[in-house]
Amino acid sequence: MIVEPIETATMRRMGGWLGAKGLPSSTSKSMTALDEHSALQEAMASAALIINDEVEQAELELSKGTSPFHKLGRATALFLRATLGFEKEVMEQAAARIAEAEESAAEYLRRAQRDHSTSFQSQIYAPGAQYALCHAEAQLMSAVIAVLNESLTESLRGFYKLRKAFTTLYEINEAEKRYLRAHGKSNAGSKSSSAANSSTTLPSETTSYTGPKEPPSGTLTPTSSDEEDVDLEFVDAEDDLSDDAVPGEYKGHLDLPNMNGLNLQDSDLEKTSTITGAYPADVEADSKGAAYEAEQEIDFRTITSEPIDLFIHSGTGLCFGLLQLLLSMIPPAFGKLLNLFSFRGDREEGLRMLWSATKFKHNVNGAMAGLITLGFHNAAIAFCDIITKDALPEERLRNLLSEMRELYPKSKLWLLEECRVLSRDHKLEHSVKILQNSPQSSLKQIEALAMFETSLSLLYLHRYEECADSFIKCVGLNNWSHAMYYYIAGACNIELYRLHKTTNPTKADEYAAKAEKYLREVPSHTGKKRLMAKQLPFDVFVGRKIIKWDARSKALGCSFVDAVGVSPTTEMTYFWSGFTRMTPDLLQTSLERLAWSEATPSWETEAADEKAILSFLRGVCQRFSGNLELSKSTFSQDVLSRDLPQLKACENPDTWPLPVAHYELSVLHWIQAGKDSGEKAKLQQCSDALSKVENWEAFELDARIGLKIRTARETLKKVTAAQG
């Protein structure tokens, strides 16, 4: 039986969403259907150079072509520079190039819809799907650049573009699933391919699709999908957004921007959310993890050998998977914002799609999916404490990394991932050695990432002098958070000052001078970078610390350096998840840094918040050292014995130890319960402790543990569902 391509109306809907009347025609030479294959092959080969750290060569090769594929490749190269380095000028250049790629893809899509003979005719996707994908990819990149912009208005426009890209990608993905089902080859791993969701599509007046009224998790519901987009306008509005729209359990504690004056003038954008909970309600009890599910899927290369079909399939896996993953990680406090755009993410589905896309690692889509998959696991999930045993598929991750390093040997990005794996294996010295001796990347932005990773590892190794020098080098390589770089460099010199204060006063004075020099730089750099019109959390934190120490210096009549509180390097180590990478000897050194404060004559009269910080950090070191009962006692008796008003009464107080201590207790309960094989009653203790931090008021740097909290709650939901 031959199955005809999906209805042209589907892609006509996409054409509407692209805003057909809003884009001028391009003067670029038109391609024929025969040209497409060679243009795609040429562009993909050139774009692959980006992943191999040959960006300049990639841009040179891509500039030789004018197809949407070439323009998307050039946009991707500049986008990579922009998002790795955050330089304003590069982001502006990237935005312009992405807009060009977006316009080109939109024009070719309209052309394919008007005359099907002008483009490749797929048996799986509607005419022009390859250009719809290019357009969605460009929209995704444009949205990320907009959200990184310091303007709230631009950030909100970015979310709107995310929504449009989401819609397009959803349609392409559903077309593929319909084709597979019609051929009896539905992917078992995909949620939408299950019996319950087998016919789920986006409702539309222009199509004959049937299915449930409510879309699955990770979908949106436009009111009229064939209407053309109307630009966002921002006008005065009297009513604030209702808090009732924010769903779920852990709502986060971010200080949301005031959106009283926001009015989204878009005819197909509903303010009624399709969200039913903060976490997926359809957690499968027998789930073996996204990597396993992707491995069990049909190899799409057995379905089709057409290069354009494979490009669409791998590109959709990359983009839709990434978008689902990113949306699932947005702090729940932004639920109000996501409600406006009526869509949400699904972490498991996103990871499954990304893992599936990595099967095409020889092309740029698969390689990018591999980079994202490795980065997410090595830099995020690996440092979450409450996870199931399948959350980190170690063998698959290491095999993927090995394959990528072999395919793209010149890229320092894969080397960086390898060093993150070494750090997770408690091989910090080896990780630092590799990064310090590695060839220099052609991209300054990748060098900055490597330098930052090296700096953190040196911090965890207590190699303070090298760490300080390394963070100062970051200032010259990266524009993201100079305030934090100077702060950690100053904190390292504080530790060196304390170590030499009694044994070598002359050397101690030198370190004290350096510490004050770097720490005094901090205030002039706070607030330089903003995200959605808000200061970066670490900028707020380090700025307050300097104010606190200044006030202490005046109150105590001592030098600024002597007014610094409990080991600032140990505190930073916690917020950057450094303890999980430490060996027992390194953990013992951290305990010694904490003990220094207790040994000072003034400790008995020290402020309550400083004592809470010390006890908290000691409890964490005890947990990672395996002293679980001692750690639990430290949190219960030495941290949580204090109340919030007591800490708030301190000058420029640190109140974060109280809520985060509840999180640490939940981790201890999880471990002692036997993790995901634990008894329900014992796991309930973990859940109860977690609820306390979930319901806590806003506190400083709560975003740093937000992902850990959400992951913990999702894990508990999954485990209890499996237990029945």
XYZ file of C-alpha atoms in Angstrom:
724
model
C 0.000 0.000 0.000
C 1.323 3.425 -0.935
C 0.572 6.155 1.554
C 0.216 9.593 0.045
C 2.079 12.534 1.605
C 0.260 14.305 4.422
C -2.209 17.005 3.533
C -0.797 20.095 1.948
C -3.077 22.026 4.287
C -0.777 21.122 7.145
C 2.118 22.995 5.623
C -0.220 25.776 4.533
C -0.862 26.261 8.245
C 2.873 26.612 8.707
C 2.934 29.175 5.950
C 0.347 31.169 7.859
C 2.390 31.011 11.033
C 5.434 32.239 9.120
C 3.611 35.478 8.444
C 3.568 35.281 4.655
C 2.588 38.862 4.108
C 5.246 40.225 6.415
C 8.378 39.140 4.541
C 9.696 40.697 1.357
C 10.728 38.485 -1.509
C 14.383 37.593 -1.728
C 16.393 38.275 -4.845
C 18.370 35.048 -4.420
C 18.374 32.663 -7.347
C 15.618 30.064 -7.230
C 16.580 26.415 -6.792
C 14.957 23.558 -8.627
C 14.046 20.277 -6.974
C 17.181 18.757 -8.523
C 19.365 21.485 -7.027
C 18.119 20.800 -3.519
C 20.014 17.579 -2.931
C 23.379 19.012 -3.950
C 22.758 22.248 -2.025
C 21.812 20.321 1.105
C 24.766 17.954 0.813
C 27.174 20.841 0.291
C 25.755 22.879 3.169
C 25.691 19.931 5.587
C 29.302 19.014 4.796
C 30.389 22.605 5.373
C 28.332 22.984 8.548
C 29.937 19.852 9.983
C 33.212 21.799 10.042
C 31.669 23.969 12.777
C 31.496 20.954 15.076
C 35.146 20.150 14.312
C 36.285 23.588 15.510
C 36.899 24.768 11.950
C 34.434 27.628 12.089
C 36.239 30.041 9.789
C 36.547 27.381 7.088
C 32.888 26.492 7.578
C 31.815 30.093 7.136
C 33.980 30.419 4.027
C 32.462 27.328 2.420
C 28.913 28.223 3.427
C 29.258 31.737 2.009
C 29.677 30.198 -1.460
C 26.021 29.127 -1.536
C 22.776 31.086 -1.315
C 20.297 28.331 -0.456
C 18.369 28.384 2.836
C 20.570 25.478 3.942
C 23.727 27.543 3.428
C 22.254 30.580 5.140
C 21.117 28.495 8.082
C 24.623 27.051 8.380
C 26.201 30.513 8.410
C 23.688 31.644 11.014
C 24.496 28.603 13.150
C 28.226 29.382 13.095
C 27.682 32.911 14.366
C 25.007 31.765 16.813
C 27.544 29.406 18.378
C 29.976 32.272 18.874
C 27.240 34.458 20.357
C 25.863 31.976 22.873
C 29.268 30.754 24.017
C 30.663 34.234 24.587
C 27.679 36.536 25.213
C 29.466 39.483 23.548
C 26.846 42.066 22.659
C 28.347 42.890 19.272
C 28.510 39.230 18.238
C 24.914 38.689 19.379
C 23.786 41.618 17.229
C 25.622 40.196 14.220
C 24.123 36.783 14.891
C 20.622 38.238 15.117
C 21.019 39.862 11.693
C 22.346 36.704 10.068
C 19.637 34.563 11.664
C 16.978 36.960 10.364
C 18.387 36.527 6.862
C 18.219 32.740 7.192
C 14.682 32.965 8.548
C 13.527 35.106 5.632
C 15.163 32.847 3.055
C 13.552 29.725 4.504
C 10.144 31.408 4.601
C 10.416 32.424 0.950
C 11.379 28.934 -0.202
C 8.580 27.427 1.863
C 6.000 29.674 0.197
C 7.442 28.785 -3.192
C 7.221 25.052 -2.453
C 3.614 25.438 -1.356
C 2.640 27.369 -4.470
C 4.387 25.020 -6.891
C 5.221 21.550 -5.598
C 7.518 20.882 -8.543
C 10.023 23.424 -7.226
C 11.013 21.236 -4.288
C 11.653 17.633 -3.347
C 8.465 15.566 -3.052
C 8.604 13.502 0.122
C 6.379 10.511 0.816
C 6.582 11.340 4.523
C 6.375 15.103 4.869
C 4.359 17.818 3.157
C 5.894 19.921 0.378
C 8.425 22.390 1.743
C 8.897 20.659 5.108
C 12.660 20.999 4.751
C 12.258 24.777 4.604
C 9.742 24.798 7.439
C 12.411 23.042 9.501
C 15.064 25.587 8.473
C 12.668 28.364 9.414
C 11.937 26.791 12.801
C 15.665 26.348 13.484
C 16.248 30.005 12.666
C 13.365 30.995 14.938
C 14.836 28.938 17.768
C 18.199 30.644 17.425
C 16.550 34.038 17.156
C 14.535 33.320 20.294
C 17.612 32.353 22.295
C 19.423 35.533 21.230
C 16.341 37.559 22.185
C 16.023 35.945 25.622
C 19.720 36.608 26.282
C 19.085 40.232 25.373
C 18.944 42.588 28.338
C 15.586 43.957 27.198
C 12.435 42.454 28.695
C 10.483 43.302 25.541
C 12.970 41.471 23.335
C 12.964 38.517 25.722
C 9.186 38.240 25.488
C 9.365 38.408 21.715
C 11.830 35.564 21.981
C 9.319 33.440 23.877
C 6.768 34.191 21.189
C 9.163 32.932 18.513
C 9.766 29.816 20.571
C 6.053 29.176 20.472
C 5.913 29.522 16.691
C 8.901 27.222 16.229
C 7.290 24.750 18.622
C 4.151 24.667 16.497
C 6.036 24.018 13.260
C 8.214 21.308 14.786
C 5.194 19.651 16.350
C 3.472 19.461 12.952
C 6.525 17.970 11.233
C 6.955 15.452 14.030
C 3.289 14.424 13.898
C 3.450 13.986 10.114
C 6.327 11.570 10.574
C 4.450 9.611 13.237
C 1.363 9.339 11.041
C 3.470 7.930 8.229
C 5.124 5.378 10.518
C 1.785 4.291 11.977
C 0.325 3.883 8.509
C 3.193 1.532 7.686
C 2.876 -0.356 10.957
C 6.246 0.887 12.165
C 5.325 3.167 15.034
C 8.145 3.966 17.437
C 7.407 2.342 20.789
C 9.595 4.803 22.639
C 7.615 7.871 21.694
C 4.840 8.923 24.030
C 2.700 10.100 21.164
C 2.910 6.708 19.542
C 1.266 4.937 22.435
C -2.282 3.741 22.054
C -3.587 6.560 24.170
C -2.077 9.215 21.956
C -1.910 7.488 18.608
C -4.089 10.023 16.844
C -3.271 13.130 18.795
C -2.725 16.238 16.677
C -3.085 19.929 16.994
C -6.729 20.919 16.490
C -7.338 22.869 13.333
C -10.186 24.143 11.266
C -8.178 23.539 8.105
C -7.421 19.846 8.521
C -9.417 16.668 8.887
C -7.224 15.229 11.634
C -9.040 13.478 14.445
C -7.947 12.980 17.990
C -8.345 14.127 21.542
C -9.286 17.711 22.142
C -6.363 18.229 24.515
C -2.875 17.973 23.025
C -0.275 15.819 24.780
C 2.297 17.151 27.213
C 4.610 19.438 25.351
C 2.027 20.781 22.894
C 0.073 23.949 22.381
C -3.361 24.753 21.118
C -3.677 27.632 18.683
C -7.219 28.917 18.320
C -7.009 29.271 14.587
C -3.971 27.841 12.972
C -4.513 29.281 9.523
C -4.492 32.878 10.641
C -1.447 34.933 9.855
C 0.788 36.123 12.654
C 0.298 39.563 14.020
C 3.328 41.291 15.498
C 3.482 41.603 19.243
C 2.567 45.004 20.559
C 3.220 46.201 24.065
C 0.626 48.614 25.381
C -0.642 49.628 28.787
C -2.930 47.189 30.525
C -4.623 47.630 33.872
C -4.926 44.042 35.019
C -2.039 41.950 36.276
C -1.769 38.306 35.303
C -3.620 35.949 37.579
C -1.538 33.882 39.961
C -4.038 31.077 39.490
C -2.477 30.325 36.136
C 0.781 29.152 37.669
C 0.397 25.406 38.075
C 2.111 22.653 39.925
C 4.070 22.112 43.066
C 7.502 23.735 43.143
C 6.867 27.247 41.877
C 10.405 28.529 42.261
C 11.273 31.847 43.773
C 12.391 34.021 40.899
C 11.541 37.703 41.052
C 9.482 37.950 37.915
C 9.542 41.143 35.887
C 6.446 43.303 36.159
C 4.249 42.447 33.198
C 1.376 44.778 34.057
C 1.891 46.704 30.849
C 2.007 43.699 28.581
C -0.661 43.050 25.981
C -0.011 40.357 23.416
C -1.902 41.294 20.288
C -2.048 37.952 18.538
C -5.287 36.484 17.312
C -4.295 32.852 17.719
C -2.660 33.169 21.125
C -4.819 31.976 23.988
C -4.335 33.011 27.586
C -6.080 29.846 28.723
C -3.322 27.400 29.535
C -3.314 23.791 28.439
C -0.971 23.017 31.325
C -2.392 20.611 33.863
C 0.539 20.312 36.243
C 4.111 21.291 36.865
C 5.362 17.857 35.868
C 4.303 15.285 33.283
C 1.255 13.368 34.436
C 2.014 10.426 32.191
C 5.189 9.160 33.831
C 5.535 5.566 32.713
C 6.077 3.141 35.564
C 8.246 0.861 33.453
C 10.324 3.612 31.867
C 13.956 2.645 31.405
C 15.168 6.097 30.494
C 15.253 8.233 27.370
C 18.513 6.749 26.078
C 17.135 3.209 26.256
C 13.861 4.197 24.582
C 15.706 5.926 21.749
C 17.866 2.849 21.270
C 14.761 0.675 20.856
C 13.320 2.892 18.143
C 13.269 2.014 14.483
C 16.353 3.230 12.660
C 14.845 5.842 10.363
C 17.414 4.962 7.711
C 15.499 1.709 7.190
C 12.403 3.777 6.376
C 13.972 6.103 3.827
C 17.330 6.736 2.240
C 16.378 10.157 0.877
C 18.904 12.733 2.178
C 16.254 15.431 2.542
C 13.970 13.136 4.547
C 16.885 12.213 6.812
C 17.771 15.892 7.202
C 14.192 16.668 8.256
C 14.061 13.708 10.645
C 17.389 14.425 12.362
C 16.794 18.173 12.413
C 13.366 17.761 13.985
C 14.818 15.419 16.597
C 17.489 17.986 17.410
C 15.277 21.067 17.487
C 12.062 19.676 18.947
C 14.041 17.634 21.448
C 16.090 20.649 22.512
C 13.019 22.846 22.748
C 11.172 20.300 24.891
C 14.229 20.010 27.130
C 14.712 23.760 27.492
C 11.051 24.371 28.265
C 11.088 21.662 30.916
C 14.018 23.407 32.617
C 12.528 26.897 32.735
C 12.008 27.753 36.423
C 8.360 27.202 37.386
C 8.142 30.820 38.505
C 7.991 31.616 34.788
C 4.770 29.618 34.580
C 2.910 32.899 34.155
C 4.949 33.667 31.095
C 4.585 30.218 29.571
C 0.834 30.369 30.220
C 0.671 33.336 27.883
C 2.108 31.235 25.098
C 0.212 28.044 25.977
C 3.000 25.529 25.761
C 5.281 23.498 27.978
C 8.132 21.055 27.742
C 8.623 17.391 28.520
C 12.141 16.491 29.625
C 11.887 12.748 28.966
C 10.433 13.201 25.496
C 13.011 15.868 24.690
C 15.883 13.644 25.760
C 14.461 10.706 23.820
C 14.364 12.793 20.650
C 17.884 14.105 21.203
C 19.231 10.610 21.805
C 17.465 9.483 18.639
C 19.034 12.339 16.658
C 22.518 11.309 17.805
C 22.209 8.273 15.519
C 22.957 10.762 12.733
C 26.178 11.934 14.343
C 27.915 12.230 10.962
C 25.808 15.280 10.123
C 25.610 18.570 11.959
C 22.140 17.839 13.367
C 23.256 14.618 15.019
C 26.513 16.150 16.221
C 24.717 19.095 17.813
C 22.258 16.675 19.430
C 25.231 14.773 20.829
C 26.790 17.923 22.224
C 23.535 18.949 23.908
C 22.895 15.453 25.270
C 26.388 15.172 26.741
C 26.311 18.706 28.108
C 22.945 18.238 29.782
C 23.993 15.030 31.505
C 27.557 16.040 32.399
C 26.856 19.603 33.502
C 23.332 19.365 34.915
C 21.890 15.954 35.740
C 25.201 14.566 37.011
C 25.100 17.068 39.857
C 21.504 16.437 40.839
C 21.305 14.344 43.998
C 17.921 12.653 43.769
C 17.848 10.791 40.467
C 16.952 7.284 39.331
C 19.656 4.837 38.334
C 18.778 5.258 34.650
C 19.006 9.067 34.724
C 22.722 8.855 33.935
C 23.198 6.131 31.293
C 26.952 6.063 31.826
C 27.901 3.492 29.210
C 25.855 5.141 26.475
C 27.173 8.598 27.378
C 30.785 7.461 27.319
C 30.308 5.587 24.047
C 28.692 8.646 22.481
C 31.549 10.860 23.642
C 34.130 8.431 22.278
C 32.409 8.340 18.891
C 32.145 12.123 18.728
C 35.800 12.626 19.608
C 36.748 10.201 16.847
C 34.515 11.886 14.269
C 35.465 15.453 15.226
C 39.017 15.181 16.603
C 39.882 18.879 16.326
C 37.025 20.166 18.459
C 37.779 21.258 22.002
C 34.086 21.003 22.869
C 34.324 17.208 23.023
C 37.529 17.473 25.030
C 35.671 19.715 27.444
C 32.970 17.066 27.851
C 35.624 14.421 28.446
C 37.119 16.549 31.211
C 33.689 16.933 32.794
C 33.393 13.155 32.858
C 36.829 12.938 34.498
C 35.697 15.468 37.103
C 32.624 13.361 37.835
C 34.986 10.428 38.309
C 36.881 12.465 40.951
C 39.865 12.824 38.606
C 40.150 16.590 38.876
C 43.935 16.674 38.525
C 43.744 14.708 35.283
C 40.968 16.961 33.985
C 42.982 20.112 34.671
C 46.100 18.655 33.085
C 44.260 17.780 29.875
C 42.669 21.217 29.559
C 45.886 23.072 30.314
C 47.857 21.047 27.761
C 45.225 20.958 25.019
C 45.670 22.816 21.708
C 44.097 26.243 21.564
C 40.662 26.453 19.973
C 40.097 28.680 16.979
C 37.139 30.153 18.844
C 37.878 32.511 21.709
C 34.496 31.609 23.172
C 35.434 27.922 23.466
C 38.752 28.909 25.046
C 36.765 30.912 27.592
C 34.622 27.864 28.411
C 37.719 25.725 28.855
C 39.342 28.357 31.056
C 36.215 28.605 33.209
C 36.046 24.816 33.595
C 39.740 24.769 34.523
C 39.201 27.563 37.041
C 36.412 25.692 38.801
C 38.454 22.493 38.956
C 41.365 24.420 40.487
C 38.937 25.820 43.056
C 37.828 22.314 44.041
C 41.480 21.224 44.214
C 42.206 24.080 46.650
C 44.925 25.325 44.293
C 43.971 28.874 45.179
C 46.764 30.865 43.565
C 46.323 29.142 40.208
C 42.555 29.396 40.527
C 42.700 33.157 41.106
C 44.982 33.669 38.106
C 42.726 31.489 35.967
C 39.575 33.440 36.842
C 41.349 36.713 36.076
C 42.140 35.276 32.631
C 38.405 34.591 32.228
C 37.811 38.341 32.521
C 39.744 38.853 29.292
C 38.076 35.984 27.472
C 34.415 36.245 28.383
C 31.957 39.067 29.071
C 29.382 37.109 31.018
C 30.016 37.713 34.747
C 33.162 39.663 35.518
C 31.823 40.376 39.010
C 31.810 36.668 39.831
C 35.257 36.139 38.311
C 36.765 38.900 40.446
C 34.876 37.673 43.495
C 36.234 34.119 43.290
C 39.745 35.405 42.552
C 39.496 37.584 45.656
C 38.066 34.714 47.711
C 41.023 32.503 46.750
C 43.419 35.155 48.000
C 41.419 35.383 51.236
C 42.131 31.686 51.806
C 45.832 32.193 51.018
C 45.947 35.126 53.437
C 44.432 32.997 56.189
C 46.805 30.100 55.503
C 49.876 32.342 55.809
C 48.677 34.792 58.455
C 50.554 33.181 61.357
C 53.376 31.416 59.503
C 54.437 34.082 56.997
C 52.947 37.519 57.751
C 54.770 39.198 54.856
C 53.361 36.752 52.337
C 49.969 37.013 54.023
C 49.968 40.784 53.528
C 50.628 40.296 49.815
C 47.657 37.967 49.524
C 45.508 40.357 51.566
C 46.341 43.190 49.172
C 45.434 41.037 46.167
C 42.223 39.890 47.822
C 41.089 43.431 48.524
C 42.087 44.574 45.034
C 39.964 41.924 43.328
C 37.022 42.140 45.724
C 36.896 45.933 45.353
C 36.468 45.379 41.613
C 33.229 43.473 42.159
C 30.760 46.369 42.671
C 31.807 48.122 39.455
C 30.930 44.995 37.459
C 27.627 43.970 39.062
C 24.580 44.760 36.976
C 26.558 44.950 33.733
C 24.802 41.843 32.416
C 21.067 41.297 32.685
C 18.675 38.537 31.755
C 15.084 39.529 31.035
C 15.886 42.949 32.539
C 17.023 41.351 35.810
C 20.484 41.236 37.327
C 22.233 37.880 37.187
C 21.730 35.958 40.462
C 25.456 35.628 41.145
C 25.936 39.355 40.572
C 23.309 40.086 43.210
C 24.892 37.589 45.600
C 28.501 38.776 45.319
C 27.457 42.432 45.368
C 25.627 41.918 48.655
C 28.606 40.059 50.102
C 30.910 43.024 49.472
C 28.406 45.380 51.129
C 28.142 42.984 54.067
C 31.897 42.753 54.573
C 32.296 46.508 54.282
C 29.708 47.011 57.018
C 31.354 44.344 59.199
C 34.728 46.025 58.761
C 33.366 49.311 60.090
C 31.388 47.689 62.894
C 34.297 45.532 64.087
C 36.972 48.144 63.504
C 39.087 45.753 61.434
C 40.439 45.587 57.905
C 38.139 44.678 55.042
C 39.967 41.373 54.528
C 39.597 40.411 58.185
C 35.873 41.175 57.996
C 35.265 38.463 55.381
C 33.065 35.691 56.754
C 33.116 31.903 56.624
C 35.284 30.402 53.858
C 33.962 32.078 50.684
C 35.647 29.491 48.444
C 33.849 26.636 50.203
C 30.576 28.498 49.797
C 31.201 28.954 46.064
C 32.139 25.285 45.792
C 28.674 24.329 47.017
C 26.826 26.550 44.560
C 28.897 25.148 41.675
C 28.330 21.520 42.793
C 32.018 21.011 43.474
C 31.763 18.689 46.466
C 30.435 15.843 44.346
C 33.712 15.890 42.364
C 36.025 15.885 45.381
C 38.060 13.015 46.790
C 37.981 12.351 50.569
C 41.251 14.278 50.993
C 39.831 17.333 49.234
C 36.680 17.175 51.363
C 38.859 17.086 54.475
C 40.682 20.202 53.281
C 37.316 21.934 52.870
C 36.483 21.067 56.478
C 39.812 22.595 57.529
C 38.982 25.823 55.689
C 35.727 25.973 57.632
C 37.454 25.233 60.930
C 39.638 28.333 60.499
C 36.662 30.584 61.245
C 35.696 28.627 64.349
C 39.226 29.012 65.700
C 39.140 32.821 65.677
C 38.698 34.570 69.063
C 35.571 36.376 67.861
C 33.671 33.235 66.816
C 31.559 33.074 69.980
C 30.057 36.468 69.163
C 29.814 35.807 65.420
C 26.519 36.574 63.668
C 23.910 33.810 63.496
C 23.893 33.695 59.700
C 27.657 33.097 59.534
C 27.336 30.255 62.025
C 24.510 28.804 59.925
C 26.682 28.981 56.780
C 29.544 27.160 58.484
C 27.310 24.413 59.888
C 25.542 23.995 56.557
C 28.776 23.620 54.578
C 30.165 21.245 57.198
C 27.034 19.097 56.905
C 27.464 18.914 53.124
C 31.119 17.846 53.461
C 30.041 15.191 55.954
C 27.420 13.862 53.531
C 29.869 13.539 50.670
C 32.368 11.922 53.047
C 29.784 9.219 53.799
C 29.013 10.334 57.369
C 25.268 10.411 56.799
C 24.028 10.353 60.393
C 26.544 13.011 61.426
C 25.501 15.123 58.456
C 21.817 14.755 59.339
C 22.571 15.773 62.919
C 24.519 18.829 61.745
C 21.654 20.040 59.558
C 18.977 19.355 62.160
C 20.748 20.645 65.267
C 23.157 23.295 63.999
C 21.319 24.802 61.031
C 17.586 24.191 61.315
C 17.636 24.878 65.051
C 17.777 28.531 64.002
C 14.719 30.325 62.715
C 14.336 32.672 59.778
C 13.670 35.860 61.807
C 16.915 35.247 63.699
C 18.898 35.165 60.462
C 17.013 38.080 58.932
C 17.971 40.181 61.965
C 21.631 39.988 60.909
C 23.076 42.833 58.855
C 22.978 42.091 55.092
C 21.999 38.531 56.015
C 22.597 35.188 54.353
C 19.291 33.370 54.795
C 19.826 30.660 52.171
C 21.231 27.984 54.579
C 17.790 27.367 56.111
C 15.797 26.399 52.995
C 18.722 24.615 51.367
C 19.264 22.592 54.565
C 15.771 21.151 54.038
C 16.847 20.116 50.547
C 20.002 18.502 51.949
C 17.899 16.593 54.478
C 15.712 15.307 51.650
C 18.870 14.010 49.941
C 19.951 12.231 53.121
C 16.509 10.613 53.448
C 16.726 9.529 49.802
C 20.117 7.886 50.275
C 19.165 6.187 53.529
C 15.891 4.937 52.024
C 17.855 3.063 49.365
C 17.256 5.616 46.595
C 14.815 4.469 43.894
C 14.466 1.022 45.437
C 13.474 2.471 48.805
C 10.326 1.802 50.779
C 7.416 4.144 50.231
C 7.294 5.243 53.878
C 10.962 6.197 53.890
C 10.677 7.968 50.563
C 7.817 9.973 52.057
C 10.308 11.491 54.503
C 12.352 12.594 51.523
C 9.260 14.107 49.910
C 8.237 15.913 53.105
C 11.654 17.549 53.482
C 11.606 18.527 49.815
C 8.186 20.137 50.225
C 9.597 22.525 52.811
C 12.092 24.059 50.418
C 9.539 24.005 47.590
C 7.199 26.133 49.700
C 9.884 28.454 51.087
C 9.838 32.148 50.310
C 12.284 33.622 47.796
C 15.904 33.260 48.801
C 19.223 34.175 47.265
C 20.615 31.883 44.573
C 17.570 29.624 44.745
C 17.863 29.298 40.982
C 21.135 27.426 41.552
C 19.275 24.547 43.190
C 16.013 24.942 41.288
C 16.898 22.224 38.770
C 17.929 19.904 41.611
C 14.604 20.456 43.357
C 12.530 19.903 40.220
C 14.536 16.826 39.279
C 14.090 15.470 42.798
C 10.315 15.922 42.660
C 10.069 14.344 39.211
C 12.181 11.426 40.422
C 9.955 10.854 43.445
C 6.839 10.968 41.261
C 8.379 8.440 38.901
C 9.510 6.109 41.694
C 6.183 6.172 43.533
C 4.337 5.576 40.250
C 6.522 2.531 39.614
C 5.800 1.210 43.105
C 2.059 1.496 42.511
